[in-house]
Amino acid sequence: MSAVTTESLKSELEVFDIPCRDDSTVDKLVELCICHRMNAYDIVLEWVAFSTTKNLTLSVDTLEQFEHEVLNRKMKSKQSFKRDEPYNRTRDIHSIQDLIKEEEEEENLLDSYCTPAKSSQKRPLTTPEHPQSKRSVALLASPGLLLSPASFSPSVTPSQNYSQRGGKGEVVATFGSAQGTRWVGRKTPGTGIQLEQLEGPEYTLRSTYKYMFQRLRDVRNVLSEKIEELGEGLRSHFNIEEFASASLPAQDSVTVLGQICCDSNGKLNSQSVLLEEGPEHGGQCVAVDLSELREYSLFPGQVVVMEGMNTTGKKLMASKLYQGSPLPIHSPEVKMEPDEEPLNVLVACGPYTPSDSLTFDPLLDLINVIARDRPDVCILLGPFVDAKHQQIEKAQVTETFEAIFTRCIESIIDGTKSVGCRLVFAPSQRDIHHNFIYPQPPFTLPTLGKDQAQRVTLVPDPCTLVIDGVTFGLTSTDILFHMVAEEISCGSGSDRFSRILKHMLIQKSYYPLYPPAEEVNMDYERFQSFGQMSVTPDILLVPSEMRYFIKDVIGCVCVNPGRLTKGQVGGTYGRLLIQQSQSTEGGKRCTPCLAAQVVKI
C-alpha cells in the first residue's frame, strides 16, 4: 500500500465536497490510515457513509468517534476472519509451507508482547524441512550461556546493538544553569547527608501486606472520600458556597462536584464524558456537554467542579471548569548553611540489560559513571529483573529470580563502595521477583551487611523522600504512558506532558487515573494511605517509556530520565544539582534544583 499523504486525502475530500477547516483534522486522518492500513479513497468512503447517517461534520472529535464506532470494529472482524479462514480450506504442499511460515512470524511477534505465563507454554514450530537450529537448542539447555550478574560471565553473548551505540555521554536535555557545571559530588560523598522518607517510619509502607482481599464497598468508600476531600479543597480555594446535585433538573446555573468517567469501556472522548457525583448528592452519573467550554483537559478519575445548566436532569451543559490548586511546598525544619556545597544526585531507571541479552553491560557502564562523577546520592528504580525480558519470558534462566536480583544489587553496592555514595532502591511492578501490587512495598535484602546497610535505603513505590531539606517525589509506575492514552483536551496551550504532570500535582496523587491501566493491580485501601501526595515535592521523578524531559510545572521540577536501555540499544539517565532554597526572587520561591541534565549512557 502506498503512503498516504495530506494532499491525497484533501483531493479525495474535495470529490465529495467535504470541507476541511484545519490541518490537525487532516493529520488525524493520516494517522487513522496508518493505524488501520487504509488508503485515502477507502477511508473517505467510510467517513462519508458514517457521517451522512449521523449528520456529522469533519473534525478531530468526530474522527475519534468514527474510529471508535467503525474502524475498531472492522479491525476486530478482520482479525477473527483471518484466524478462522486459513483452517477451513483444503491446502497443497506449497500453501501448507506458507501457513507454517505465517504462524512462525505470528509466534515471533506475539513473543515480544506476551506475558511470561503465556510465553513459557510456547515452543518453536519445527518440521523436517525446517528443523530447530542447534544454536537455539543450546541456548535453551546450556547453563553456561546464562547470566550470572555477580561475575557478568563473558560466556553470555553481549548485545551487538548496545556495544555499537553512538552518542555515549551526550547531553540530550538540560534545565537551569547546566552550562559550565561540574557534575561531581562533594569531597566526601554520602557523609553528613540527611536522607529519610517524609512521612516518617510509622506512616510509611515498610513491608509486604495481604492483598486481593478488598471488597467493592471498600473501593467505593475510598473513591467517595477522595471526591469529598478534593471537593472541600476546591470549594475553599474558589470560595464556592455549596455544591448542587448535577442529576436534578434546574433552570438556573448550578455548581456541581464529581469525578470524570467514561460512558463505556472504551477510550474517553468529548462525546462520552460523564460526571459521577459523590454519595452526598446521590452518587448519580450525568452526561456532560463540553461544547461551551473554550478549553479543558480531562481524564477518567479526575475530580473537578463544573458550573452549568441541566434543564432536563439528563445532561449538564458545562460552561465553566474548576480544576483546583496544588498543595504547598514542604518547608524543612533544618536549614542548610549558606556556604554548603550543592548536592549531586544521579537518577536511573531499569531495565539494566538490553532486551536481546542478559549481560548487565549498561549497569556496568552506569557503575563506571558513578565511580567517575562520584555523586552524593544515587536513586535507582526498577525493574532490576525485568519480567518483559525476552529470555525471562521464554524461561531460559536456570537460577531463581531472587538470586539474580540479590547478585545484581550486591554488584551495585560493591561497585560503588569506594565512592561511598548513598544508594536508594525503588521497586517496579515489572520486577518479576517482587510483589506486583500498587502501592508496592520496598525490597528486602536479608544478606546485606551492617557496614553497607548504612549507605542503602529501600523505599516503596511510590514514596516521598527528603534529601538535605529537598523533597523528592518518585514513582516507577509509568503513569505518563497510562494517562497519555486516556487524557482528552481542547484549547490547552501547554504540551501534553505538562498537563498530565499538573494533573498529578493538583489531584495530589501519584496515580490519579481511575480505573487504572490493566497492568496496574491497585489496592485502594493502601493507596489511600500511601499513594497520595502530602505536599508538593520540589522534584518529581516520573520515569517513563515516553521521551525524556525536564520541566518546571507550577514550581515543581519534573524529570523523566528515560530508561537505561531502550530495547536493544542504550538509553539515558539523569543527574541533578540541588541545594536547599534560601532566598526568593520578588517574593517568588526559588527552586532548589540548580541544574539538571539527561545524559545518554
XYZ file of C-alpha atoms in Angstrom:
601
model
C 0.000 0.000 0.000
C 1.395 3.373 -0.994
C 1.971 6.007 1.654
C -0.998 8.241 2.408
C -0.327 11.970 2.143
C -2.313 15.010 3.194
C -2.608 16.058 -0.453
C -4.220 12.767 -1.486
C -6.667 12.976 1.407
C -7.610 16.574 0.592
C -8.233 15.675 -3.057
C -10.493 12.770 -2.042
C -12.395 15.035 0.352
C -12.874 17.599 -2.422
C -14.516 14.933 -4.596
C -17.324 14.678 -2.014
C -17.247 18.427 -1.278
C -16.306 17.834 2.367
C -14.814 20.986 3.959
C -11.639 20.562 5.995
C -11.037 23.551 8.253
C -7.663 22.853 9.837
C -4.548 20.772 9.319
C -4.990 18.841 12.591
C -8.055 17.137 11.126
C -6.109 16.000 8.052
C -3.246 14.833 10.297
C -5.746 12.772 12.292
C -6.999 11.196 9.042
C -3.427 10.317 8.052
C -2.916 8.738 11.488
C -6.093 6.640 11.065
C -4.960 5.486 7.616
C -1.618 4.323 9.005
C -3.063 2.641 12.102
C -5.810 0.806 10.210
C -3.875 0.177 6.965
C -6.305 2.006 4.691
C -5.738 4.220 1.666
C -7.191 7.693 1.214
C -10.006 6.549 -1.074
C -11.278 3.826 1.276
C -11.210 5.889 4.468
C -13.041 8.801 2.828
C -15.743 6.402 1.599
C -16.103 5.006 5.126
C -16.322 8.522 6.542
C -18.999 9.567 4.030
C -21.105 6.531 4.905
C -20.683 7.170 8.644
C -21.177 10.945 8.636
C -24.255 11.001 6.408
C -26.154 8.631 8.680
C -25.385 10.733 11.750
C -25.212 14.193 10.124
C -21.691 14.945 11.411
C -19.112 17.467 10.239
C -15.440 16.591 9.848
C -13.389 17.388 12.983
C -10.899 15.719 15.303
C -13.638 14.848 17.817
C -15.916 13.286 15.229
C -12.972 11.360 13.789
C -12.324 9.859 17.237
C -15.989 8.811 17.347
C -15.618 7.418 13.803
C -12.578 5.381 14.842
C -14.311 4.058 17.950
C -17.568 3.045 16.235
C -16.433 1.984 12.753
C -12.711 1.352 12.270
C -12.043 -0.541 15.502
C -14.978 -2.864 14.860
C -13.832 -3.536 11.308
C -10.341 -4.396 12.556
C -11.748 -6.876 15.100
C -13.923 -8.565 12.466
C -10.947 -8.843 10.083
C -8.796 -10.412 12.793
C -11.449 -13.004 13.657
C -11.917 -13.836 9.960
C -8.163 -14.248 9.476
C -7.983 -16.615 12.441
C -10.763 -18.862 11.145
C -10.197 -18.715 7.391
C -6.813 -20.498 6.998
C -8.060 -23.688 8.566
C -11.305 -24.003 6.592
C -9.982 -24.805 3.140
C -8.001 -27.586 1.509
C -4.296 -26.874 1.088
C -1.488 -28.244 -1.042
C 2.153 -28.617 -0.008
C 3.030 -25.047 -1.037
C 0.173 -23.417 0.850
C 0.990 -25.507 3.941
C 4.566 -24.191 3.853
C 3.180 -20.651 3.602
C 0.903 -21.299 6.566
C 3.795 -22.591 8.677
C 5.841 -19.514 7.782
C 2.952 -17.209 8.719
C 2.489 -18.970 12.057
C 6.215 -18.681 12.833
C 6.051 -14.949 12.142
C 2.999 -14.624 14.383
C 4.796 -16.543 17.146
C 7.808 -14.217 16.928
C 5.530 -11.173 17.010
C 3.496 -12.443 19.952
C 6.639 -13.379 21.895
C 7.590 -9.707 22.087
C 4.248 -8.784 23.679
C 3.095 -11.784 25.689
C 3.337 -12.246 29.439
C 5.713 -14.775 30.990
C 2.804 -17.088 31.791
C 1.857 -17.303 28.149
C 5.271 -17.470 26.594
C 6.559 -20.141 28.932
C 3.981 -22.523 27.397
C 5.215 -21.993 23.840
C 7.703 -23.995 21.843
C 9.011 -23.167 18.398
C 7.422 -24.841 15.378
C 9.703 -27.381 13.706
C 9.372 -29.521 10.577
C 11.773 -31.936 8.870
C 12.441 -29.270 6.243
C 12.996 -26.530 8.857
C 14.461 -28.155 11.984
C 15.240 -26.198 15.120
C 18.746 -24.825 14.967
C 21.428 -26.263 17.233
C 22.223 -22.794 18.481
C 18.694 -22.219 19.794
C 18.683 -25.663 21.430
C 21.965 -24.818 23.143
C 20.552 -21.531 24.379
C 17.661 -23.370 25.984
C 19.709 -26.128 27.551
C 23.158 -24.838 28.399
C 23.530 -23.202 31.840
C 26.889 -21.833 30.687
C 25.099 -19.343 28.447
C 23.002 -17.869 31.248
C 23.654 -14.683 33.131
C 25.485 -14.523 36.399
C 25.012 -10.888 37.434
C 27.799 -11.032 40.021
C 30.512 -12.086 37.617
C 28.897 -10.852 34.352
C 30.039 -14.054 32.698
C 31.851 -13.454 29.385
C 30.287 -16.636 28.024
C 26.999 -14.751 27.664
C 26.706 -13.304 24.176
C 26.759 -9.494 24.536
C 24.328 -7.287 22.665
C 25.922 -6.085 19.451
C 23.469 -3.207 19.112
C 24.256 -1.907 22.592
C 28.040 -2.162 22.206
C 27.890 -0.318 18.876
C 25.660 2.519 20.109
C 26.600 6.117 19.357
C 26.413 9.338 21.317
C 27.861 7.981 24.564
C 27.736 10.659 27.258
C 25.774 13.053 25.034
C 23.557 15.508 26.943
C 20.055 15.379 25.425
C 18.068 17.571 27.864
C 19.059 20.382 30.229
C 17.495 22.556 32.913
C 18.789 25.554 34.835
C 22.370 26.795 34.709
C 23.812 23.494 33.492
C 26.463 25.040 31.256
C 29.881 25.026 32.913
C 28.597 22.998 35.874
C 30.988 20.463 37.413
C 28.973 17.278 37.794
C 30.867 15.890 40.736
C 29.829 15.227 44.303
C 31.265 16.651 47.484
C 34.754 15.773 48.681
C 33.335 13.025 50.892
C 30.196 11.748 49.078
C 27.429 10.353 51.235
C 28.727 11.646 54.577
C 26.562 14.022 56.559
C 23.601 13.690 54.187
C 20.136 13.613 55.754
C 18.039 11.173 53.720
C 14.684 9.979 55.014
C 11.090 9.459 53.962
C 8.884 12.478 54.525
C 6.042 10.742 56.368
C 8.270 9.028 58.907
C 8.585 5.262 59.526
C 5.199 4.895 61.273
C 3.277 6.298 58.261
C 5.347 4.641 55.525
C 4.816 1.362 53.712
C 7.716 -0.701 55.050
C 6.794 -4.348 54.461
C 4.609 -6.559 52.328
C 0.893 -6.859 53.066
C -2.037 -9.100 52.210
C -3.732 -8.063 49.008
C -6.543 -9.396 46.768
C -8.928 -9.136 49.720
C -10.509 -5.745 49.051
C -14.269 -5.507 48.699
C -16.093 -3.352 46.160
C -17.670 -1.440 49.023
C -14.223 -0.512 50.347
C -13.122 0.686 46.894
C -16.293 2.774 46.668
C -15.591 4.323 50.086
C -12.030 5.271 49.075
C -13.220 6.929 45.855
C -16.012 8.757 47.700
C -13.605 10.096 50.295
C -11.296 11.271 47.509
C -14.158 13.232 45.910
C -15.100 14.775 49.252
C -11.540 15.737 50.244
C -10.597 17.272 46.903
C -14.044 18.889 46.670
C -13.552 20.590 50.001
C -10.218 21.980 48.804
C -11.818 23.245 45.589
C -14.716 24.815 47.499
C -12.435 26.766 49.834
C -9.977 27.741 47.067
C -12.643 29.172 44.736
C -14.928 30.470 47.538
C -17.875 28.316 46.467
C -20.783 28.393 48.939
C -22.147 24.907 48.278
C -22.454 22.237 45.623
C -25.729 21.351 43.970
C -26.859 17.984 42.590
C -25.975 17.506 38.933
C -28.783 15.000 38.334
C -31.685 17.235 39.372
C -33.358 19.464 36.720
C -32.618 23.165 37.255
C -33.366 26.239 35.146
C -30.541 28.245 36.671
C -26.789 27.708 36.535
C -25.530 25.353 39.266
C -22.104 24.386 40.599
C -21.539 20.654 40.906
C -18.757 18.378 42.168
C -17.873 14.974 40.795
C -15.422 12.566 39.216
C -14.881 12.263 35.460
C -15.671 8.863 33.977
C -16.480 7.331 30.581
C -19.907 6.106 29.478
C -18.425 2.816 28.192
C -15.348 0.606 28.444
C -13.707 2.422 25.526
C -11.428 5.441 25.434
C -12.745 8.712 26.801
C -13.753 11.295 24.199
C -15.685 14.559 24.216
C -18.963 12.745 23.498
C -18.631 10.106 26.234
C -17.837 12.222 29.331
C -19.869 11.510 32.465
C -19.720 13.270 35.829
C -20.124 10.899 38.774
C -21.316 12.657 41.906
C -20.238 11.830 45.422
C -22.524 9.967 47.853
C -23.584 13.244 49.453
C -25.526 14.082 46.268
C -26.727 10.590 45.433
C -23.752 9.173 43.511
C -25.514 9.546 40.146
C -23.756 9.703 36.764
C -24.760 12.571 34.477
C -23.726 13.101 30.860
C -21.717 16.299 30.250
C -21.809 18.511 27.147
C -18.402 20.195 26.714
C -19.248 22.232 23.616
C -19.436 25.557 25.516
C -16.031 25.145 27.182
C -13.256 27.006 25.370
C -10.559 24.839 26.891
C -10.418 21.743 29.034
C -8.190 18.799 29.904
C -9.938 15.753 31.351
C -9.154 12.131 32.199
C -11.051 9.296 33.933
C -10.825 9.587 37.717
C -10.265 13.356 37.755
C -12.167 15.224 40.488
C -13.495 18.542 39.124
C -16.027 21.248 39.865
C -18.249 22.294 36.938
C -20.627 25.168 36.521
C -23.504 24.809 34.077
C -27.187 24.116 33.461
C -29.121 20.863 33.452
C -32.661 21.709 32.434
C -33.762 18.122 31.815
C -31.815 16.295 34.518
C -30.146 14.118 31.873
C -27.287 16.255 30.509
C -25.213 19.021 32.080
C -24.254 21.861 29.736
C -20.913 22.812 31.255
C -19.964 26.492 30.981
C -17.047 26.658 33.432
C -14.480 24.197 34.782
C -12.565 24.425 38.077
C -9.523 22.161 38.452
C -8.039 23.200 41.795
C -4.586 24.121 43.059
C -1.598 22.076 44.276
C -0.522 21.532 47.855
C 2.069 23.844 49.424
C 5.779 23.083 49.090
C 7.377 21.328 52.045
C 9.299 23.651 54.380
C 12.125 21.757 56.110
C 12.829 22.444 59.758
C 16.604 22.171 59.390
C 18.203 24.930 57.311
C 21.397 24.398 55.368
C 24.475 26.517 55.865
C 24.827 29.277 53.236
C 28.287 28.041 52.193
C 27.214 24.390 51.935
C 28.167 22.731 48.643
C 25.358 21.665 46.290
C 24.358 18.025 46.269
C 24.881 15.846 43.180
C 22.066 13.304 42.658
C 22.114 10.618 39.962
C 18.806 9.033 38.832
C 18.464 5.900 36.688
C 15.581 3.602 35.857
C 15.688 -0.003 34.622
C 15.757 -2.249 32.774
C 19.515 -2.544 33.182
C 20.035 -5.122 30.420
C 19.383 -4.985 26.652
C 16.292 -6.901 25.556
C 18.332 -9.360 23.454
C 20.936 -10.283 26.090
C 21.119 -10.877 29.817
C 24.523 -9.241 30.162
C 24.368 -6.256 32.502
C 26.654 -4.118 30.326
C 24.504 -0.962 30.753
C 24.629 -1.394 34.529
C 28.411 -1.803 34.433
C 28.650 1.406 32.407
C 26.445 3.176 34.953
C 28.683 1.981 37.810
C 31.672 3.408 35.896
C 29.827 6.739 35.606
C 29.194 6.694 39.367
C 32.876 5.959 40.044
C 33.904 8.805 37.715
C 31.463 11.535 38.821
C 31.225 10.453 42.492
C 27.617 11.637 43.100
C 26.388 12.084 46.659
C 23.128 10.146 46.172
C 22.112 7.552 43.544
C 18.391 6.850 43.115
C 17.956 3.601 41.184
C 14.458 2.498 40.179
C 13.389 -0.909 38.875
C 12.924 -3.127 37.063
C 16.155 -4.866 38.033
C 14.957 -8.319 36.886
C 12.580 -7.332 34.100
C 9.521 -9.533 33.565
C 9.385 -8.343 29.934
C 12.899 -9.520 29.080
C 12.930 -11.993 26.201
C 14.977 -14.675 27.942
C 12.918 -14.445 31.124
C 9.674 -14.686 29.153
C 10.988 -17.789 27.371
C 12.115 -19.422 30.640
C 15.790 -19.551 29.606
C 17.058 -18.786 33.128
C 18.066 -21.608 35.454
C 18.613 -19.519 38.594
C 15.828 -18.176 40.756
C 14.803 -14.584 40.105
C 15.573 -13.705 43.739
C 19.149 -14.962 43.328
C 19.661 -12.881 40.177
C 18.267 -9.794 41.922
C 20.432 -10.269 45.018
C 23.609 -10.617 42.963
C 22.677 -7.587 40.858
C 22.152 -5.392 43.945
C 25.342 -6.678 45.546
C 27.241 -5.790 42.378
C 25.936 -2.210 42.587
C 26.774 -1.904 46.285
C 30.276 -3.380 45.885
C 30.961 -1.359 42.711
C 30.171 1.936 44.475
C 31.834 1.088 47.781
C 34.910 3.174 47.028
C 32.719 6.175 46.191
C 30.751 5.958 49.418
C 27.577 7.487 47.941
C 24.106 6.885 49.381
C 22.032 4.372 47.399
C 18.234 4.421 47.114
C 16.487 1.388 45.578
C 12.835 1.586 44.497
C 10.908 -1.416 43.094
C 8.897 -1.647 39.885
C 5.835 -3.698 39.026
C 7.941 -5.189 36.236
C 10.327 -6.728 38.804
C 9.371 -10.363 38.353
C 10.636 -11.478 41.773
C 8.675 -8.839 43.732
C 5.029 -8.281 44.663
C 3.374 -6.594 41.681
C 0.798 -4.618 43.628
C 0.331 -0.826 43.873
C 1.407 0.669 46.247
C 4.404 -1.642 46.145
C 6.345 -2.491 49.314
C 10.121 -1.951 49.356
C 12.668 -4.630 48.551
C 14.124 -6.808 51.294
C 17.861 -7.544 51.402
C 18.428 -10.023 54.247
C 22.039 -10.667 53.207
C 23.061 -7.003 53.369
C 25.940 -6.414 55.786
C 25.718 -3.856 58.578
C 28.577 -1.775 57.210
C 26.820 -1.371 53.852
C 23.290 -1.064 55.268
C 24.037 2.495 56.365
C 24.508 3.513 52.721
C 21.396 1.744 51.380
C 17.803 2.981 51.646
C 14.968 0.730 50.437
C 11.807 2.672 49.580
C 8.322 1.675 48.338
C 6.647 2.741 45.110
C 5.518 5.499 45.312
C 7.264 7.482 48.027
C 8.310 10.980 49.067
C 11.938 11.468 50.138
C 13.647 14.387 51.847
C 17.325 14.732 50.927
C 19.062 17.539 52.822
C 15.821 19.528 53.012
C 14.863 18.994 49.339
C 11.698 16.973 48.737
C 11.712 14.243 46.074
C 8.544 12.529 44.916
C 9.104 9.359 42.888
C 7.165 6.529 41.309
C 8.459 3.813 38.978
C 4.964 3.062 37.628
C 4.593 4.575 34.152
C 1.744 6.976 34.938
C 2.701 9.213 31.992
C 2.250 6.401 29.474
C -1.075 5.381 31.028
C -2.516 8.908 31.156
C -1.377 9.903 27.664
C -3.658 7.161 26.361
C -6.664 8.410 28.357
C -6.457 12.213 28.556
C -8.562 14.415 26.247
C -8.049 18.147 25.824
C -9.239 21.134 23.844
C -7.670 24.569 23.529
C -4.939 23.858 26.090
C -1.793 25.783 25.237
C 0.698 23.652 27.203
C 2.152 20.388 25.967
C 0.569 17.095 26.987
C 3.298 16.065 29.451
C 2.991 19.357 31.350
C -0.786 18.956 31.533
C -0.527 15.423 32.911
C 2.103 16.402 35.494
C -0.052 19.345 36.553
C -2.991 16.963 36.973
C -0.885 14.777 39.287
C 0.056 17.771 41.444
C -3.476 19.214 41.519
C -5.126 15.848 42.199
C -2.473 15.305 44.907
C -1.884 11.721 43.816
C 0.936 9.654 42.318
C -1.650 7.707 40.287
C -4.848 9.781 39.774
C -6.189 7.604 36.923
C -9.357 5.562 37.585
C -9.921 2.889 36.504
C -6.177 2.134 36.389
C -4.419 0.539 33.431
C -4.886 -3.227 33.155
C -1.281 -3.910 34.175
C -1.641 -1.975 37.466
C -3.030 -4.035 40.346
C -4.361 -1.401 42.724
C -5.038 -1.943 46.406
C -7.222 1.079 47.126
C -7.100 0.983 50.916
C -3.280 1.039 50.887
C -3.348 3.521 48.003
C -5.390 5.917 50.119
C -2.741 5.719 52.850
C 0.499 5.514 50.849
C -0.240 6.666 47.278
C -1.173 10.302 47.910
C 0.979 13.432 47.969
C 1.032 15.103 51.366
C 2.997 18.070 49.940
C 4.010 19.292 46.505
C 7.548 17.922 46.036
C 10.431 20.129 44.945
C 11.422 17.479 42.384
C 9.132 14.821 40.895
C 10.759 11.752 39.299
C 8.471 10.057 36.753
C 10.492 7.602 34.614
C 8.553 6.509 31.553
C 8.681 4.828 28.165
C 7.834 8.263 26.760
C 10.557 10.672 25.659
C 12.861 12.030 28.384
C 12.338 15.608 29.596
C 12.949 18.090 32.419
C 10.112 20.566 33.041
C 9.155 23.150 35.635
C 5.441 22.606 36.326
C 3.856 25.105 38.751
C 7.053 25.314 40.803
C 7.893 21.592 40.779
C 10.807 20.360 38.643
C 9.548 17.187 36.935
C 12.143 14.794 35.491
C 11.693 11.825 33.208
C 15.229 10.414 32.986
C 14.138 7.753 30.488
C 15.213 4.138 30.854
C 18.818 2.958 30.954
C 18.103 0.675 27.998
C 15.545 1.061 25.231
C 15.110 -2.371 23.711
C 18.446 -3.491 22.277
C 20.173 -0.099 22.477
C 21.365 2.181 25.225
C 19.070 4.667 26.909
C 19.535 7.603 29.267
C 19.937 8.556 32.923
C 19.515 11.832 34.812
C 21.674 13.922 37.112
C 20.675 16.871 39.274
C 22.488 19.523 41.259
C 20.363 20.551 44.242
C 20.675 22.936 47.150
C 18.080 23.882 49.717
C 16.459 27.146 48.657
C 17.310 30.109 50.875
C 16.190 33.201 49.002
C 13.272 34.322 46.878
C 13.105 36.482 43.784
C 10.464 39.175 44.150
C 8.568 37.134 46.714
C 8.660 34.055 44.498
C 10.321 30.923 45.798
C 13.467 29.734 44.014
C 13.637 26.096 43.022
C 16.284 24.060 44.887
C 17.208 22.355 41.605
C 20.145 24.461 40.397
C 20.758 22.392 37.267
C 19.684 19.100 35.722
C 20.609 17.036 32.683
C 19.505 13.876 30.904
C 22.542 12.029 29.506
C 22.958 9.055 27.173
C 24.636 6.076 28.797
